[in-house]
PDB file of C-alpha atoms and ligand atoms in Angstrom:
ATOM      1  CA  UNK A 121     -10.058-123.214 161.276  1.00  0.00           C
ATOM      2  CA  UNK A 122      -8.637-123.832 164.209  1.00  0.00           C
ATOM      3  CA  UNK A 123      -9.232-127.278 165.423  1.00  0.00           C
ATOM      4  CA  UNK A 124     -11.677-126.532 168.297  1.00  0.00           C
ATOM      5  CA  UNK A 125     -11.698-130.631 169.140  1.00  0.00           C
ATOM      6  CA  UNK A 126     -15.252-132.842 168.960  1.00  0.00           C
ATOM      7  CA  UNK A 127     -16.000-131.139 172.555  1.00  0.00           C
ATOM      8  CA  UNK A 128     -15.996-127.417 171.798  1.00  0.00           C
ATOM      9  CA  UNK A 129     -17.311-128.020 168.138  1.00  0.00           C
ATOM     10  CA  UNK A 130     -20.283-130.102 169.539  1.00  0.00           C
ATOM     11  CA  UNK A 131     -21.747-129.305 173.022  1.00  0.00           C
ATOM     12  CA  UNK A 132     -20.478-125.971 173.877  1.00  0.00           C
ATOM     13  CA  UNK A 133     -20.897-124.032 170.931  1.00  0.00           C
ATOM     14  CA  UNK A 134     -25.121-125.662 171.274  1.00  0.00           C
ATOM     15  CA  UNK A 135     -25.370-124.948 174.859  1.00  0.00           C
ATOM     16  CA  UNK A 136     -23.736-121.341 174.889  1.00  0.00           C
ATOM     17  CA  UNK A 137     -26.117-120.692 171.762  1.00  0.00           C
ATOM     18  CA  UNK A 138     -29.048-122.271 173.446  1.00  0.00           C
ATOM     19  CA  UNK A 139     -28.396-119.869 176.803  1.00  0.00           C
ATOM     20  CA  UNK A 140     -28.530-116.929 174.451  1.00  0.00           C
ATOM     21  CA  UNK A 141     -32.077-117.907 172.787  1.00  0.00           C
ATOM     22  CA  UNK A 142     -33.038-118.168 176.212  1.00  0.00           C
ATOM     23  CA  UNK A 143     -31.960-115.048 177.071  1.00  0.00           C
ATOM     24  CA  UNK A 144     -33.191-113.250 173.836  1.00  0.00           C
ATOM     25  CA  UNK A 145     -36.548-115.192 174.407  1.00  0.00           C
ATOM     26  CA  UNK A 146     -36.949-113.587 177.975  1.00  0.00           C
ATOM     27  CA  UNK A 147     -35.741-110.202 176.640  1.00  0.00           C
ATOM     28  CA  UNK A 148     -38.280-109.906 173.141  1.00  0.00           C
ATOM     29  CA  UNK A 149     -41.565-111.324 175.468  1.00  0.00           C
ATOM     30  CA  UNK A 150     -43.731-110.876 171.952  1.00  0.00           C
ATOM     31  CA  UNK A 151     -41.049-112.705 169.640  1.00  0.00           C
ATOM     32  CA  UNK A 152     -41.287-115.358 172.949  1.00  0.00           C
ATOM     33  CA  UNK A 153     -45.216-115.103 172.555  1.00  0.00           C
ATOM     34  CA  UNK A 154     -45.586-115.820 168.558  1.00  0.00           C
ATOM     35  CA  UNK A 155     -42.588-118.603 169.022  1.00  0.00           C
ATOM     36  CA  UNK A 156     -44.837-120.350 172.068  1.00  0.00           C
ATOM     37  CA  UNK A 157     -48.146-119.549 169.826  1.00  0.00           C
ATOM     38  CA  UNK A 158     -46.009-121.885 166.847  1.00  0.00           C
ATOM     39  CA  UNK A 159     -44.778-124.631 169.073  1.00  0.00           C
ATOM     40  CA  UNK A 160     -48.620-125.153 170.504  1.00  0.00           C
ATOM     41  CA  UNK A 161     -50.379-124.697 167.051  1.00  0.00           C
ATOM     42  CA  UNK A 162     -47.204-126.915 165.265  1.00  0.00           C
ATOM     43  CA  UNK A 163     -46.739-129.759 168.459  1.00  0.00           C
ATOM     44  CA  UNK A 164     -50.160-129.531 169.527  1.00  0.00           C
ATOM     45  CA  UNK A 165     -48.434-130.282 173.192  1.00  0.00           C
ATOM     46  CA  UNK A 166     -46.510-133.313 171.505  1.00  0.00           C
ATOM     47  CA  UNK A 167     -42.624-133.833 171.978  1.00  0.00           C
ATOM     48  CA  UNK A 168     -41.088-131.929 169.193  1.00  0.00           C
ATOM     49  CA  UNK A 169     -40.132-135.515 166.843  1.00  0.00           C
ATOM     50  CA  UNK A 170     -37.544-134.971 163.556  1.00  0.00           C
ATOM     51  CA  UNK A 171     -41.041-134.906 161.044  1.00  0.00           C
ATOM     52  CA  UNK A 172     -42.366-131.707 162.655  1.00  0.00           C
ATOM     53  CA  UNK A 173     -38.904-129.493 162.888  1.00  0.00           C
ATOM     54  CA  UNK A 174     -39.363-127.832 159.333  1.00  0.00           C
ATOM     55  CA  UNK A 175     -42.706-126.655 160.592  1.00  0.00           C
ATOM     56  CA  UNK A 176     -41.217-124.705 163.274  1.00  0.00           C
ATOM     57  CA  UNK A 177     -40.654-121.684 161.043  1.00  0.00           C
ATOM     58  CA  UNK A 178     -40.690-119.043 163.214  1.00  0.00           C
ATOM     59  CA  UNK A 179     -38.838-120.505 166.322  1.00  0.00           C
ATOM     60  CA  UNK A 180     -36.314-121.552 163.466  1.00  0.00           C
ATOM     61  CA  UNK A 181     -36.208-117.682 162.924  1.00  0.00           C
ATOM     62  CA  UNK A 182     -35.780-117.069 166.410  1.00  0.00           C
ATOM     63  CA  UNK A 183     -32.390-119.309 166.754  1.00  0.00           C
ATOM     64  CA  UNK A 184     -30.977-117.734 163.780  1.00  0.00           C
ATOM     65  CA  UNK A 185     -31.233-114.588 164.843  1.00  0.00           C
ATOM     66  CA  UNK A 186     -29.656-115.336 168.373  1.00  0.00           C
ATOM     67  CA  UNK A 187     -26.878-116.994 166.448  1.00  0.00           C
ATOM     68  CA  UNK A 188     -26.569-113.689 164.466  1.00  0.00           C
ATOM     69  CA  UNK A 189     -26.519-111.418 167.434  1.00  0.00           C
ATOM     70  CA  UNK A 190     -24.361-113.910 169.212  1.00  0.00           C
ATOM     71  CA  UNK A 191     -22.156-115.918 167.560  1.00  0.00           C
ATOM     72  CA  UNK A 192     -20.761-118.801 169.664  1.00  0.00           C
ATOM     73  CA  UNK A 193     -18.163-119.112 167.280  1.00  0.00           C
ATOM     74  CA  UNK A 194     -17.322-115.211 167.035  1.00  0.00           C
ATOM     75  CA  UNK A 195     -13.944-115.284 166.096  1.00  0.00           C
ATOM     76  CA  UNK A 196     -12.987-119.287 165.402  1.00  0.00           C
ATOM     77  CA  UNK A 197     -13.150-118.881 161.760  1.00  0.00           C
ATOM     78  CA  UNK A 198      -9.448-118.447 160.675  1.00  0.00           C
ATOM     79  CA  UNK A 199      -7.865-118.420 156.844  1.00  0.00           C
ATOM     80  CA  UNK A 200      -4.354-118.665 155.970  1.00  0.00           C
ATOM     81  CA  UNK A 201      -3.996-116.995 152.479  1.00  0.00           C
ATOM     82  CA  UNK A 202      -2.334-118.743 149.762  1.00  0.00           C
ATOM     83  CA  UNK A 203      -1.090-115.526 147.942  1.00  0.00           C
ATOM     84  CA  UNK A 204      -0.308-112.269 148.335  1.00  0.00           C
ATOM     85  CA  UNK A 205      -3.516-110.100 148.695  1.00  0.00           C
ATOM     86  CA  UNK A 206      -4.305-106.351 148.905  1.00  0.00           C
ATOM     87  CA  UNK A 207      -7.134-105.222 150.302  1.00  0.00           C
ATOM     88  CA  UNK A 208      -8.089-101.336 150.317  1.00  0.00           C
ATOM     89  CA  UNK A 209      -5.271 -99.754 151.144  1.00  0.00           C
ATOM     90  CA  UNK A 210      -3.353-102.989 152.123  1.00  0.00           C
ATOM     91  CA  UNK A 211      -0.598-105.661 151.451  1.00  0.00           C
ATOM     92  CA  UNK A 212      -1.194-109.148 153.079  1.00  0.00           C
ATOM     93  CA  UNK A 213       2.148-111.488 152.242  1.00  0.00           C
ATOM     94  CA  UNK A 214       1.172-115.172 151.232  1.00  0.00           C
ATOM     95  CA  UNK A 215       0.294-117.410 154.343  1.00  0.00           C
ATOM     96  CA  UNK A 216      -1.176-114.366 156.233  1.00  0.00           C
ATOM     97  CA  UNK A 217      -3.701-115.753 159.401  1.00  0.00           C
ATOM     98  CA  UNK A 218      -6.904-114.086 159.168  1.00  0.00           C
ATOM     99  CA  UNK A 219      -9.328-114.306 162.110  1.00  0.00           C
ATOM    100  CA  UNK A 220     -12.513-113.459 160.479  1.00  0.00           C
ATOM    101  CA  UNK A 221     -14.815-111.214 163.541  1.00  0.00           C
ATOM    102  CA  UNK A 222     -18.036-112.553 163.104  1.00  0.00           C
ATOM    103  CA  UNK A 223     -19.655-110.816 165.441  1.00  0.00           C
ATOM    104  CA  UNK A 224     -18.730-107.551 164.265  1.00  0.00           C
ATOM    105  CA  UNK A 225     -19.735-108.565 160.704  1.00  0.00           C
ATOM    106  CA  UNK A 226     -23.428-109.814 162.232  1.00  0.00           C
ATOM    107  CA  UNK A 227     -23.628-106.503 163.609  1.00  0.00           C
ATOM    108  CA  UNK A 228     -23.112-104.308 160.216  1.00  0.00           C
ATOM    109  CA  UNK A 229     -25.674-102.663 159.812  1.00  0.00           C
ATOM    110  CA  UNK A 230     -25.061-102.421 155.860  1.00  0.00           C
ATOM    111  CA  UNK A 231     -27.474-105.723 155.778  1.00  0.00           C
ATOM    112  CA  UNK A 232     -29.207-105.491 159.204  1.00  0.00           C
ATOM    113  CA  UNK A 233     -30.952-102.522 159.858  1.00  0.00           C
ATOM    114  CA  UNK A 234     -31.183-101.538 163.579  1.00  0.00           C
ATOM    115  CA  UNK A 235     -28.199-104.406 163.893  1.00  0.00           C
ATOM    116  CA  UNK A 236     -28.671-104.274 168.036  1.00  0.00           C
ATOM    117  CA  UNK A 237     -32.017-105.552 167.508  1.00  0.00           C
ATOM    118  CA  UNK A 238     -33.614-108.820 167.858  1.00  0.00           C
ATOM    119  CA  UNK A 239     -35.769-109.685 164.539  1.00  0.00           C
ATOM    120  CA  UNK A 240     -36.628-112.671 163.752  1.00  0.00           C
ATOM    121  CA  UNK A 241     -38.375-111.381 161.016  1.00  0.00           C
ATOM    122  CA  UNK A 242     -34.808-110.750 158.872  1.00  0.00           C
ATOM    123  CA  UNK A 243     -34.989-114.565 158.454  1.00  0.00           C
ATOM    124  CA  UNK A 244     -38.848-114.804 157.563  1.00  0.00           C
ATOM    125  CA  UNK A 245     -39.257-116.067 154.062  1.00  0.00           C
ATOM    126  CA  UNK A 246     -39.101-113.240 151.617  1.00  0.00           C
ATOM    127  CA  UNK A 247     -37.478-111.152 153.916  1.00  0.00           C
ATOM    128  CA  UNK A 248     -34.956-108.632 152.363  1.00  0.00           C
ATOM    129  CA  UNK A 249     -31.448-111.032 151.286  1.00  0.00           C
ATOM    130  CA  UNK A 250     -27.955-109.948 152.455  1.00  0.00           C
ATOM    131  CA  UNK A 251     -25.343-110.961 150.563  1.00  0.00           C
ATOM    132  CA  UNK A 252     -23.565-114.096 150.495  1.00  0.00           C
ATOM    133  CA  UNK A 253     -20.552-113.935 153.886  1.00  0.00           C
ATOM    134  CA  UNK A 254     -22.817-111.477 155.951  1.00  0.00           C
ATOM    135  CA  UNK A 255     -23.848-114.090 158.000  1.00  0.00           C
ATOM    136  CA  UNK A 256     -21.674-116.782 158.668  1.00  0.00           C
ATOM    137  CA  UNK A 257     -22.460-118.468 162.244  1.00  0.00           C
ATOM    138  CA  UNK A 258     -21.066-121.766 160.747  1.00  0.00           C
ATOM    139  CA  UNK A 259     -18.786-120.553 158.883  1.00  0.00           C
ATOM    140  CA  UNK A 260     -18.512-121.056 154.890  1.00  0.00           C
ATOM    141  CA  UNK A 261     -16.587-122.648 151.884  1.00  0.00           C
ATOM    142  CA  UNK A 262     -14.861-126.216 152.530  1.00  0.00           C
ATOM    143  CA  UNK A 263     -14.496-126.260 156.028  1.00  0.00           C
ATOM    144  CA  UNK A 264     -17.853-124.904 157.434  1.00  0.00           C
ATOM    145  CA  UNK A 265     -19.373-126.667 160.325  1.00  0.00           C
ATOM    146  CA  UNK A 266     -20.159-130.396 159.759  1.00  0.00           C
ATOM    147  CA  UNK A 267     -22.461-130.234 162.634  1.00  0.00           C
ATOM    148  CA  UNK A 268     -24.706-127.065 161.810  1.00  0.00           C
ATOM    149  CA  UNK A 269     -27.878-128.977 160.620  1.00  0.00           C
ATOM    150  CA  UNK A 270     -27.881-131.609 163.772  1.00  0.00           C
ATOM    151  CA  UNK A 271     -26.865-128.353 165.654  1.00  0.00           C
ATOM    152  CA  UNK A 272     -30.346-126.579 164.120  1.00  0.00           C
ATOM    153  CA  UNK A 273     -32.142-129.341 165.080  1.00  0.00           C
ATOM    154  CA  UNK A 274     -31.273-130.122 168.459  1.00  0.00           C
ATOM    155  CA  UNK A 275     -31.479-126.265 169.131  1.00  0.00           C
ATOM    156  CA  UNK A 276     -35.126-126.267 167.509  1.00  0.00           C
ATOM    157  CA  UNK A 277     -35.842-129.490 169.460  1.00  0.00           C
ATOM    158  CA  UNK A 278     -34.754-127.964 172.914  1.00  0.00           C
ATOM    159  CA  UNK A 279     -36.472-124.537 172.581  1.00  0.00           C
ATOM    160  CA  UNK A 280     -39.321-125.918 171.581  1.00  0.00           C
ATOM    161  CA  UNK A 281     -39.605-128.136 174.778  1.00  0.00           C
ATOM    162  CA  UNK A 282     -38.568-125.325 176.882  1.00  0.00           C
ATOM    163  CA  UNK A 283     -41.383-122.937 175.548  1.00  0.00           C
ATOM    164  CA  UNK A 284     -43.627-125.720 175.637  1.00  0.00           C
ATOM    165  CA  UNK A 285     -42.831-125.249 179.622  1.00  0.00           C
ATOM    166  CA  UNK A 286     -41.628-122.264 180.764  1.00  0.00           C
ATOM    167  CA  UNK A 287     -42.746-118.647 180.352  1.00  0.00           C
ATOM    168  CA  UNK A 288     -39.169-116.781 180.407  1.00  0.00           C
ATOM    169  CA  UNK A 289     -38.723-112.786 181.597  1.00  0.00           C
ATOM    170  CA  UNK A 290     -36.520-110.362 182.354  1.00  0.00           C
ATOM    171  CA  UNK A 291     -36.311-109.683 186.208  1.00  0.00           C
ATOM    172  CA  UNK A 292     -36.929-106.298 187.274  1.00  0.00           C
ATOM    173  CA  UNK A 293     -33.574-105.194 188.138  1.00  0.00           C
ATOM    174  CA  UNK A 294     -32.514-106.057 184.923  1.00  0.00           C
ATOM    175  CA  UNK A 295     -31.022-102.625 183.384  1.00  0.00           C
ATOM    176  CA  UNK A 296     -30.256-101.376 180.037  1.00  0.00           C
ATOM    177  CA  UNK A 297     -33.036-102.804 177.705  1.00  0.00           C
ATOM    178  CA  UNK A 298     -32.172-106.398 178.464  1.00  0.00           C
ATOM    179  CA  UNK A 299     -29.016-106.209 177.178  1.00  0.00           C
ATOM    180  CA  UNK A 300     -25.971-108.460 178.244  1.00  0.00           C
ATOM    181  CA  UNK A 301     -22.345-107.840 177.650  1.00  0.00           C
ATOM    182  CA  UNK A 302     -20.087-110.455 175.637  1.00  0.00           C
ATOM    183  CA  UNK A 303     -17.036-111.935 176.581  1.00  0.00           C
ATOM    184  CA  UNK A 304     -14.787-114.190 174.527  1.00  0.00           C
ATOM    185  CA  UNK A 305     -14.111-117.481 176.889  1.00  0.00           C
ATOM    186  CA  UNK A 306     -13.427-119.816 173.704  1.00  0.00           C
ATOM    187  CA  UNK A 307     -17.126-119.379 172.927  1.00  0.00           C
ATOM    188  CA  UNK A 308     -19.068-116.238 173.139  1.00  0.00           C
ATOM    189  CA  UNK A 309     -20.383-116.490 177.044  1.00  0.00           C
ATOM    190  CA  UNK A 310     -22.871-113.614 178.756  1.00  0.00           C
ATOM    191  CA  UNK A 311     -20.265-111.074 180.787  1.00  0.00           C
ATOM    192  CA  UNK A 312     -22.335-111.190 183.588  1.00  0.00           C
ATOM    193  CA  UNK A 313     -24.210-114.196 185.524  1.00  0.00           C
ATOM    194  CA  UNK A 314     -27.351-114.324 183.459  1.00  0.00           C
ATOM    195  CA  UNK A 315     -30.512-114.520 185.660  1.00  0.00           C
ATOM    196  CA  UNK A 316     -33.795-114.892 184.485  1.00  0.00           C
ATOM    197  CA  UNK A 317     -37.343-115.046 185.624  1.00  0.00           C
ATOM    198  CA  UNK A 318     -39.143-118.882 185.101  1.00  0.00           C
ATOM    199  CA  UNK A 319     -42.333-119.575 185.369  1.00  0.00           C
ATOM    200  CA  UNK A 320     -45.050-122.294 184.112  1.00  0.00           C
ATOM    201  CA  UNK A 321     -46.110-121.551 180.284  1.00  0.00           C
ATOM    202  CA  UNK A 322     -49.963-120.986 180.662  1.00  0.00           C
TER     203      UNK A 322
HETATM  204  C1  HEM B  24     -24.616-123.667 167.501  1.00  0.00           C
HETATM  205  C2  HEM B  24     -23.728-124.636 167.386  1.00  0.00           C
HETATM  206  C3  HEM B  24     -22.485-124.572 166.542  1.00  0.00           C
HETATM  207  C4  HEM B  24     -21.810-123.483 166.037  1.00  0.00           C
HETATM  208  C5  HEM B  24     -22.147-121.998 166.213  1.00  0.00           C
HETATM  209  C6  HEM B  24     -20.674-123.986 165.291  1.00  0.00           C
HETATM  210  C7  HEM B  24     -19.769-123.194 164.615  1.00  0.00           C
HETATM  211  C8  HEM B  24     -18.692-123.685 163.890  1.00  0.00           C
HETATM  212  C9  HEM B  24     -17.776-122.858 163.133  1.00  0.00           C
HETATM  213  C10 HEM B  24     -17.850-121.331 163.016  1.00  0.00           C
HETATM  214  C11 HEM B  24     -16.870-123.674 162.565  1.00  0.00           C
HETATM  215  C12 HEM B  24     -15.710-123.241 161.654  1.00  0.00           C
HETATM  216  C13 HEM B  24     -16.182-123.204 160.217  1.00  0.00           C
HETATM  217  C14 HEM B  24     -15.218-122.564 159.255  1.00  0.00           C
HETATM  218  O1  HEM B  24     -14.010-122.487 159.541  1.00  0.00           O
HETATM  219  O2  HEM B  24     -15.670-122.132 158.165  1.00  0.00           O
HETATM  220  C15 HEM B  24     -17.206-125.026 162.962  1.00  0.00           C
HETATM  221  C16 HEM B  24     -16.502-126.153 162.577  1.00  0.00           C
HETATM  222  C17 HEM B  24     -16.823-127.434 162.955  1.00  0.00           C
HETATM  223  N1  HEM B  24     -17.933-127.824 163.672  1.00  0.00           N
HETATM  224 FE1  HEM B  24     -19.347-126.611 164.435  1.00  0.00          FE
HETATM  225  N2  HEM B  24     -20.687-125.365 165.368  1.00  0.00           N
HETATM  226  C18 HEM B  24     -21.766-125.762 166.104  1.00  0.00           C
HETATM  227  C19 HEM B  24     -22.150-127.054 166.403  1.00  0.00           C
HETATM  228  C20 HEM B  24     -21.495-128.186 165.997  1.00  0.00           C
HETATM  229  C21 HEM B  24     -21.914-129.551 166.258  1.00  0.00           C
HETATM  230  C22 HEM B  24     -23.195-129.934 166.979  1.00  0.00           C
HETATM  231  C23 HEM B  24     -20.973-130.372 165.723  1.00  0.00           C
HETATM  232  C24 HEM B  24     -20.864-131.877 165.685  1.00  0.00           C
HETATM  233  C25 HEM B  24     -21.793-132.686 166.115  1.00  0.00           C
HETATM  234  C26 HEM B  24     -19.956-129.526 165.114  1.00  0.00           C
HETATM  235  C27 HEM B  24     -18.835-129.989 164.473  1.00  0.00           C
HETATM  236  C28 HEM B  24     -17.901-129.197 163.825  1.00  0.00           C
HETATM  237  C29 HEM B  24     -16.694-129.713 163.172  1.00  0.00           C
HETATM  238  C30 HEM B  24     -16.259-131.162 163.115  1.00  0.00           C
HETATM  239  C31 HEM B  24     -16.028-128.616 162.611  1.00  0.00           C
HETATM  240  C32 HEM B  24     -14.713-128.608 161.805  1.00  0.00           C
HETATM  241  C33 HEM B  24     -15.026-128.740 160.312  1.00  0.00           C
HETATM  242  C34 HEM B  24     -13.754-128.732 159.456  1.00  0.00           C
HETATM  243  O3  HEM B  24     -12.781-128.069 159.832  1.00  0.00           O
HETATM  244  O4  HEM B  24     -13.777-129.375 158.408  1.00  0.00           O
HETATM  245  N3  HEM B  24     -20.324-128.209 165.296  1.00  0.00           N
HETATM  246  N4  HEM B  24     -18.331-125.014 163.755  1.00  0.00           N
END
């Protein structure tokens, strides 16, 4: 890939994926309400420690299926071929660039049924499988993120807390089903300011 430097591969792919949980939380109130149900039942109102993150099954769910509606890293993965390929209906010379568009390829529905929506369920155990390179927020083969488990767990560890204390929603003038455009600003970022109701977690 790219090199993205330790900056962009670290913090800002986490905190533009964290804004988009948030933002997915507050739009899917009863994925938000059986997340929060987890975190209470799992934490018992403890801080989320490293011996209780595999418990967190559902919320775990939850993250993946942000990162597979929105990729941070939509279009970072690149491939330089080391022959000459055809694909289809095409000739690629040797050391073609590809830019492989994640986000398009989360959004096939081929392996995600109703691709627009949030499901955590797609991620349950047991859940239907899609096939190996349908779902690649990290990437894949010998240069896939070195950071994706701490980045799972710090994610986990951070929505946990924040469900733990905030009840997140829509606000009223919010149109179009909660939806938020994309734009690519070296991660994926919200196209719009995203604004959100907060309030305590009863
Ligand atoms: C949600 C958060 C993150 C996302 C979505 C993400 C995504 C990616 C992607 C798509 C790649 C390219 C993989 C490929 O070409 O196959 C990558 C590479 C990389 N990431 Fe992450 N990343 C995240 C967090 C992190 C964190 C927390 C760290 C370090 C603490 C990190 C370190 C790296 C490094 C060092 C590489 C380059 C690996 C190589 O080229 O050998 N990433 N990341």
């Amino acid at each position: 890939m790219a090199d993205p430097g330790a900056g962009l591969a670290g913090h800002e792919t986490s905190a533009a994926t964290l804004a988009w949980w948030v933002w997915c939380m507050a739009a899917n109130p009863a994925a938000q309400a059986t997340a929060r149900a987890e975190v209470e039942r799992v934490l018992q109102g403890r801080a989320p420690g490293a011996d209780r993150l595999s418990d967190l099954t559902y919320l775990t769910q939850t993250i993946k299926e942000t990162l597979r509606l929105y990729p941070t890293a939509p279009v970072l993965i690149s491939r330089r071929s080391k022959r000459t390929l055809t694909l289809g209906p095409w000739t690629f010379p040797e050391r073609t660039l590809f830019m492989l568009p994640v986000q398009l390829m989360h959004h096939d529905a081929r392996w995600f049924d109703e691709p627009l929506a949030f499901r955590p369920e797609r991620f349950a155990a047991g859940a239907p499988d899609f096939p190996r390179g349908a779902y690649l927020p990290f990437g894949a083969g010998p240069r896939v993120c070195l950071g994706q488990h701490l980045a799972m767990a710090e994610l986990t560890v951070a929505a946990a807390m924040v469900l733990q204390r905030f009840s997140l929603s829509l606000l009223p003038d919010t149109g179009d089903a909660g939806r938020l455009g994309t734009v690519l600003h070296i991660t994926l970022r919200p196209a719009q300011p995203m604004r959100l109701g907060l309030a305590p977690a009863t």
